[in-house]
Structure formats: C-alpha cells, structure tokens
Coordinates of C-alpha atoms in Angstrom, one line a residue:
X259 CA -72.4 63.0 0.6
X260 CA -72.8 66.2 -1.2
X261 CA -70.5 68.7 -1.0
X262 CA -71.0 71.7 0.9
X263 CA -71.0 74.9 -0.9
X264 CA -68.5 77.5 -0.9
X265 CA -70.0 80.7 -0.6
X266 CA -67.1 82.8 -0.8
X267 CA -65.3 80.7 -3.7
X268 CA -68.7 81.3 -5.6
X269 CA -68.9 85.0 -5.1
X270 CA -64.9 85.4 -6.1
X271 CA -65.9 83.3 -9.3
X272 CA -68.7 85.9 -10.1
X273 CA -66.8 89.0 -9.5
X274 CA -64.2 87.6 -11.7
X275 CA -66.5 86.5 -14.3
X276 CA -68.1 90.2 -14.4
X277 CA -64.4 91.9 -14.6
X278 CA -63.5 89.7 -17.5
X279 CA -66.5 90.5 -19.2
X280 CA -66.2 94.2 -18.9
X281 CA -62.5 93.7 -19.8
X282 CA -63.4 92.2 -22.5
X283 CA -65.9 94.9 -23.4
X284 CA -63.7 97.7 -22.9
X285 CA -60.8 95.3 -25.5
X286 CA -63.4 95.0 -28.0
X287 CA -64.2 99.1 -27.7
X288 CA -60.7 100.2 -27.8
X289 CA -59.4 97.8 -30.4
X290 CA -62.3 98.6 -33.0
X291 CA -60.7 100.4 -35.7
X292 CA -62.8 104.0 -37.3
X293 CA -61.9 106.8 -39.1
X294 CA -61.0 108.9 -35.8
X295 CA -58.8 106.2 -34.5
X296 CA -57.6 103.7 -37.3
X297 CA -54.4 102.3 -35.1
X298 CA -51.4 101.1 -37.3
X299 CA -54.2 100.9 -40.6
X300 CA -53.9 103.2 -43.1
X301 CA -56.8 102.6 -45.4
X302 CA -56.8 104.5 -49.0
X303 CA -60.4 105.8 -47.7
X304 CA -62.4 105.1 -44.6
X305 CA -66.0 107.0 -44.4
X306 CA -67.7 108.2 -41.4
X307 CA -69.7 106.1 -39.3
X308 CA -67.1 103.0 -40.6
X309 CA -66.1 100.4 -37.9
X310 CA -64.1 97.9 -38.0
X311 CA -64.8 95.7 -35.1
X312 CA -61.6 93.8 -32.9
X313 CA -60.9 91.4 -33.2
X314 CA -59.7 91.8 -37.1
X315 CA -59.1 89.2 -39.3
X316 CA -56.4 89.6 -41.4
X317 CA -55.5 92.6 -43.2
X318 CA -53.1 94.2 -45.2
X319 CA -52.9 96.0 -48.3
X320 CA -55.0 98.8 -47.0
X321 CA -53.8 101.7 -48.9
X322 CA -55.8 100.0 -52.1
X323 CA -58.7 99.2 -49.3
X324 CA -61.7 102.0 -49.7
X325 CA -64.2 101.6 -47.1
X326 CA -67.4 104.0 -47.8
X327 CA -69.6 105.5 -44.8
X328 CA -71.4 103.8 -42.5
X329 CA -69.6 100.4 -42.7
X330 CA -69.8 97.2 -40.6
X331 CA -67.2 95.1 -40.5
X332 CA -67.5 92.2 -38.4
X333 CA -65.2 90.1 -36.0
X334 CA -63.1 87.9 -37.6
X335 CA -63.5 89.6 -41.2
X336 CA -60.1 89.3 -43.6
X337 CA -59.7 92.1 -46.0
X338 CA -56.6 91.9 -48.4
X339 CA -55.4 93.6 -51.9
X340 CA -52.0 91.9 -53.0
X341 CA -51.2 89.0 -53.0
X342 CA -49.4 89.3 -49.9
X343 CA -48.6 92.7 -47.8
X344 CA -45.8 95.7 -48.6
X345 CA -46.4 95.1 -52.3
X346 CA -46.7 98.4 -54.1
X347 CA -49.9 98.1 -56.2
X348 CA -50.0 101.2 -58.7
X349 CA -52.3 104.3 -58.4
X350 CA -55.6 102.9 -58.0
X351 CA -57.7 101.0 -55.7
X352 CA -57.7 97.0 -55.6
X353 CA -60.5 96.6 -53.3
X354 CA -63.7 99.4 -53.0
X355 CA -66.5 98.8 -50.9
X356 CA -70.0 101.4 -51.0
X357 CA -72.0 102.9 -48.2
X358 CA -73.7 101.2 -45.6
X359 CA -72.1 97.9 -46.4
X360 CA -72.1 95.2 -43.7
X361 CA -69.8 92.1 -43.8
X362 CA -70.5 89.3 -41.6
X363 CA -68.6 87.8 -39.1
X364 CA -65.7 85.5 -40.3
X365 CA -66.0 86.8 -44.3
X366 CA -63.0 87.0 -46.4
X367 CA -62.7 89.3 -49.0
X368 CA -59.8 88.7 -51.4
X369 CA -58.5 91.1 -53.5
X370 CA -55.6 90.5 -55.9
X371 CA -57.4 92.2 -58.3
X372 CA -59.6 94.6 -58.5
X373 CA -62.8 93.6 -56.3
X374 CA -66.1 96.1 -56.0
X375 CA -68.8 95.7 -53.8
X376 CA -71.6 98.2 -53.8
X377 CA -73.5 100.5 -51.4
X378 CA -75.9 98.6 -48.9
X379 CA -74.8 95.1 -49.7
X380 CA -75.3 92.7 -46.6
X381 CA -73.0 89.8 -46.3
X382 CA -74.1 86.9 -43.3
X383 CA -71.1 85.4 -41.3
X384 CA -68.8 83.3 -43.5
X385 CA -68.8 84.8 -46.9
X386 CA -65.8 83.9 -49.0
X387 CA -65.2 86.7 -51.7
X388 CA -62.3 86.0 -54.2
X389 CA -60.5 87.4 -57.1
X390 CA -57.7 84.5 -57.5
X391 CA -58.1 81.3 -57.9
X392 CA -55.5 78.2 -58.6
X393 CA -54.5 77.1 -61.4
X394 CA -53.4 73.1 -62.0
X395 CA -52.5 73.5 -65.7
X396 CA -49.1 71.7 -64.9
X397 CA -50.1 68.0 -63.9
X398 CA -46.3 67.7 -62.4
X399 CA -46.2 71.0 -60.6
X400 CA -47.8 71.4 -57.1
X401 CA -51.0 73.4 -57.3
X402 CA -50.5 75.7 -54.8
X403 CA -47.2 76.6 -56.2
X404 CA -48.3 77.1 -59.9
X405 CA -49.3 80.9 -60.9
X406 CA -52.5 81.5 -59.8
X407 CA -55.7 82.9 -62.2
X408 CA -57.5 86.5 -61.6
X409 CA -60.3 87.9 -62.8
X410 CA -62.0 90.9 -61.5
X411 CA -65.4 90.8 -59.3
X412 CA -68.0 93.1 -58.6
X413 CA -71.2 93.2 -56.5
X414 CA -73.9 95.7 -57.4
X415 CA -75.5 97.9 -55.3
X416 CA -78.8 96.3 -52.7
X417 CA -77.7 92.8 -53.0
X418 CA -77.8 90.1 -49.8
X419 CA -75.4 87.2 -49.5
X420 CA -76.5 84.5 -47.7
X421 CA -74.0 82.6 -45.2
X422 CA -71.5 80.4 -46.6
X423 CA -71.8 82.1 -49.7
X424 CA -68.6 81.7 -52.3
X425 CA -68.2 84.8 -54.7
X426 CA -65.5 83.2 -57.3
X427 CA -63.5 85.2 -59.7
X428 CA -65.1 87.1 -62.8
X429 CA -68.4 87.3 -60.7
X430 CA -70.7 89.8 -61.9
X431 CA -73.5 90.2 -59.7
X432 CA -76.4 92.7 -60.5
X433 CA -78.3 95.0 -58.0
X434 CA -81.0 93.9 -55.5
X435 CA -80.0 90.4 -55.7
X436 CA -80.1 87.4 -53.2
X437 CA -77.2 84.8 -53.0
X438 CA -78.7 81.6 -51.1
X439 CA -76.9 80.6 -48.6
X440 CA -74.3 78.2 -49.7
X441 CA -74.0 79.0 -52.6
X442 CA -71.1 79.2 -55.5
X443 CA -71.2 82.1 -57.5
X444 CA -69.4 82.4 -61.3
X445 CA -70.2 84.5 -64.2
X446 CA -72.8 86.8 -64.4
X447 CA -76.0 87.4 -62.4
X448 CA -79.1 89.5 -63.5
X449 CA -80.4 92.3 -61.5
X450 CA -83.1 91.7 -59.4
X451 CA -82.5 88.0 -59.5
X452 CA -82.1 85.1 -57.3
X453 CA -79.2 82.4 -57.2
X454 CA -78.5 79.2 -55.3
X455 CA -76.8 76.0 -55.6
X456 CA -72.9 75.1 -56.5
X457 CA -72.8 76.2 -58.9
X458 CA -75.4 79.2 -58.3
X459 CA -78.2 79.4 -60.6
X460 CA -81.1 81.7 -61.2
X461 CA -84.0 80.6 -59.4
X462 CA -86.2 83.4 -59.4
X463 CA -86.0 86.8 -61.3
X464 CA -88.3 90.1 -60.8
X465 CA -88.9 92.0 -63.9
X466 CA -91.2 95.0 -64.2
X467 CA -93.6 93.2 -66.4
X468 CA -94.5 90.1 -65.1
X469 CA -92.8 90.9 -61.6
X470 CA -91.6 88.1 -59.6
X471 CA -91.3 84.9 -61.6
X472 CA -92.0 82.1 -60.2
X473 CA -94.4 84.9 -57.6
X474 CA -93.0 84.8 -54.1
X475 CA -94.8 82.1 -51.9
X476 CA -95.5 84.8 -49.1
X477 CA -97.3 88.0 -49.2
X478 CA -94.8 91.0 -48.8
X479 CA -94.1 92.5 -45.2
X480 CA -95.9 95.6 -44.0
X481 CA -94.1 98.5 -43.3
X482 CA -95.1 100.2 -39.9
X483 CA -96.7 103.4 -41.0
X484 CA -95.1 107.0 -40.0
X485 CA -96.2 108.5 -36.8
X486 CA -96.7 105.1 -35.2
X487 CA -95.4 105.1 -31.6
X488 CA -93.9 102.3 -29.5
X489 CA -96.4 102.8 -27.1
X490 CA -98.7 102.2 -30.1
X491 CA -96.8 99.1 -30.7
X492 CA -97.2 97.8 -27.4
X493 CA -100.9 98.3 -27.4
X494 CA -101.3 96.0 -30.5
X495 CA -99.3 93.3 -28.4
X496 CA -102.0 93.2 -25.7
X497 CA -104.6 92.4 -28.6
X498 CA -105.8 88.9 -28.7
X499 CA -105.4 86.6 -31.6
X500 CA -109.1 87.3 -33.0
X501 CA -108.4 91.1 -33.0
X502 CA -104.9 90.6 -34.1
X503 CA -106.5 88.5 -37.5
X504 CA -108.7 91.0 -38.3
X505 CA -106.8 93.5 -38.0
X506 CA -103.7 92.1 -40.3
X507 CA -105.0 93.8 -43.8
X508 CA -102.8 96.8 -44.4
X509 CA -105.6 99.0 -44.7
X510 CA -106.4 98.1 -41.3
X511 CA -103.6 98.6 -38.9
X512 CA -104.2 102.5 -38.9
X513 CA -107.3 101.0 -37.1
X514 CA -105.8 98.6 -35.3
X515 CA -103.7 100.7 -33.9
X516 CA -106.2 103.2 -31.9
X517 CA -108.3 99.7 -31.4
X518 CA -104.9 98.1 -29.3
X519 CA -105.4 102.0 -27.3
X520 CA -109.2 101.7 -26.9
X521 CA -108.3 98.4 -25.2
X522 CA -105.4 99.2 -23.5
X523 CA -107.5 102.5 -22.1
X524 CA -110.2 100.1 -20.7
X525 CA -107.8 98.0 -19.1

C-alpha cells in the first residue's frame, strides 16, 4: 500500500530547508573576509574590492601575505608564508599576489619562500602552488622529516591555470600563458606560451612573427561591439539558424544586429 502523504511533515521540511539556506547565506556573507572587515587576519596588504570567501582554507602567516585589488579568493583556498604560523619572517613579503587575481576553489598556495603571482592571473579549482618541496637525500631518514628544499616561484602577469594544475618550486612562468589542466610545472616557461603534461611542456607558443605556432584550430571569439544593447542581444536570439549563419562574419553583426530588430519589430 502506498503511504499516505504528510502534508504538514512536507511543508515543515521545506521551511526548514529555506531557513538553512538563507542561514547558510547569511554564514557565508558574514564570514567573508575584505579589507573593511578582515576578522582576526591581519594581511601585510589587502586592496579594495579583495574578498576572501568563508569558508577559508587554511591561513597563516598573513603579515608576509599581500593581496592586490579586486581579488577572488575562493572557498576552501589555503594561503601560507612560513613554514608553519607565529614565525617572524624578516621585513619583506613571502607571498604577493597582483590585481584582479582569482584563485579557484580548493587551491593551495605555499609560501616558504618567496612566491609572486601577477595581476589578472586566473587559477580553476584545485591549483597546488608550492615553494618547498621534500627532500630524500638521506635513504635512512624519514622523508618527511628530512630538511625540506625551496626555491622561489613566480607567475607573470595574464596567465590561466588550468584545474589540477601543480606549480613546483623554481617555476618561472611568463605572461599570458596557459597551464593545461593537470599539469606539472618546473623551470621556466616562455611568455605567451602554452604548457601541459607531467612534466609540463610547451605545446604551443605565440610570437609576433609567425604568431601562434602550431595556429589555433578555432577562429578567435568576437568581441560584442560597443553600444550593443541586451535588448539587441535578445533580438539576435530570436533569429533562425539561416540568419544566424550569415550573419556570423564579424563585419556582419553591426547588421545582424538591426536585422534581429527588423524581425523582432514585425513580430
């Protein structure tokens, strides 16, 4: 026999499920960490527009931590300089990161030594970001307890890291560069290059030249042009796919554009 329904059990469940949603809203507001209200964190810097968004992975060390403006900092994300909190590191930052940087959720970045990563770098979920690593020079010694190695790492400026990506230490990674996902990054990396594979290796480089070598398999995106309105937009969705193929040259959505309103006018 099927069991009856229980109207009143169903509509508790609901309101509950709504109040721990917006509880869990309102948690996620008031435990985000900014400039204006940074909690117990004392960065060394924090620009404007920075967020740091609850709940935090693991940080300490944050008087060597500089955040630029216009951060985003994911759930989850670690961010140390030390080797382990309440050290006092000297005079100088361990761990700077630009403008308009965004770090994935779940990414580690770990500083115990100097680590840079430049303006508008964009990290996917899961990025591991290291200056230390072990050492197993002593075959009777446990490795975790033998000293570790450190080299310093920097990111340039522009560059996007794919998800699962592993920055190890002595990385130097130019501007405007691409880090597959997956990927195992050592040594140095070009500008305007791109890397994948454990370990990472160039797999496609721009210069001005020859420009893309090997070329790109896909023509280049179209940027919408200024002055183009939503309601524009929404005109060209109501296009069929004929009208919508000849209108996909760039020199052609101008066109296209007071096409989709000619349309959308008759309709």
């Amino acid at each position: 026999m099927p069991r009856s329904k229980n109207t009143f059990s169903s509509w508790r469940r609901g309101l509950a499920q709504r109040a721990v949603h917006a509880g869990w809203a309102w948690v996620q507001r008031t435990g985000a960490v900014t400039a204006a209200h940074p909690g117990r964190f004392r960065f060394g810097a924090m620009g404007t527009g920075t967020r740091l968004a609850f709940p935090l992975g693991t940080v300490f060390g944050e008087p060597w931590i500089r955040l630029g403006s216009h951060c985003i900092i994911a759930e989850q994300v670690t961010l140390t300089a030390g080797l382990m909190p309440d050290l006092d590191l000297g005079p100088d930052p361990i761990l700077r990161i630009g403008d308009g940087v965004v770090l994935g959720r779940g990414s580690h970045v770990i500083a115990d030594t100097t680590v840079t990563i430049g303006s508008d770098c964009y990290f996917g979920p899961y990025v591991y970001v290291t200056s230390t690593n072990h050492s197993y020079d002593d075959p009777h010694e446990p490795i975790g307890k033998q000293w570790p190695r450190m080299d310093p790492v920097s990111i340039g400026p522009g560059c996007w890291i794919g998800t699962g990506a592993v920055i190890l230490p002595g990385a130097r990674i130019g501007r405007n560069v691409v880090v597959a996902a997956g990927a195992v990054v050592r040594g140095t990396v070009p500008d305007h290059a791109v890397v994948a594979g454990a370990p990472a290796k160039v797999v496609r480089r721009w210069d001005a030249r020859n420009g893309w070598q090997p070329p790109l398999r896909t023509p280049a995106p179209v940027p919408i042009p200024d002055g183009v309105t939503p309601q524009q937009l929404r005109a060209l969705s109501d296009l069929g796919a004929e009208e919508i193929a000849r209108l996909t040259e760039p020199d052609c959505l101008d066109a296209g554009v007071a096409v989709a309103e000619d349309v959308r006018a008759e309709s």
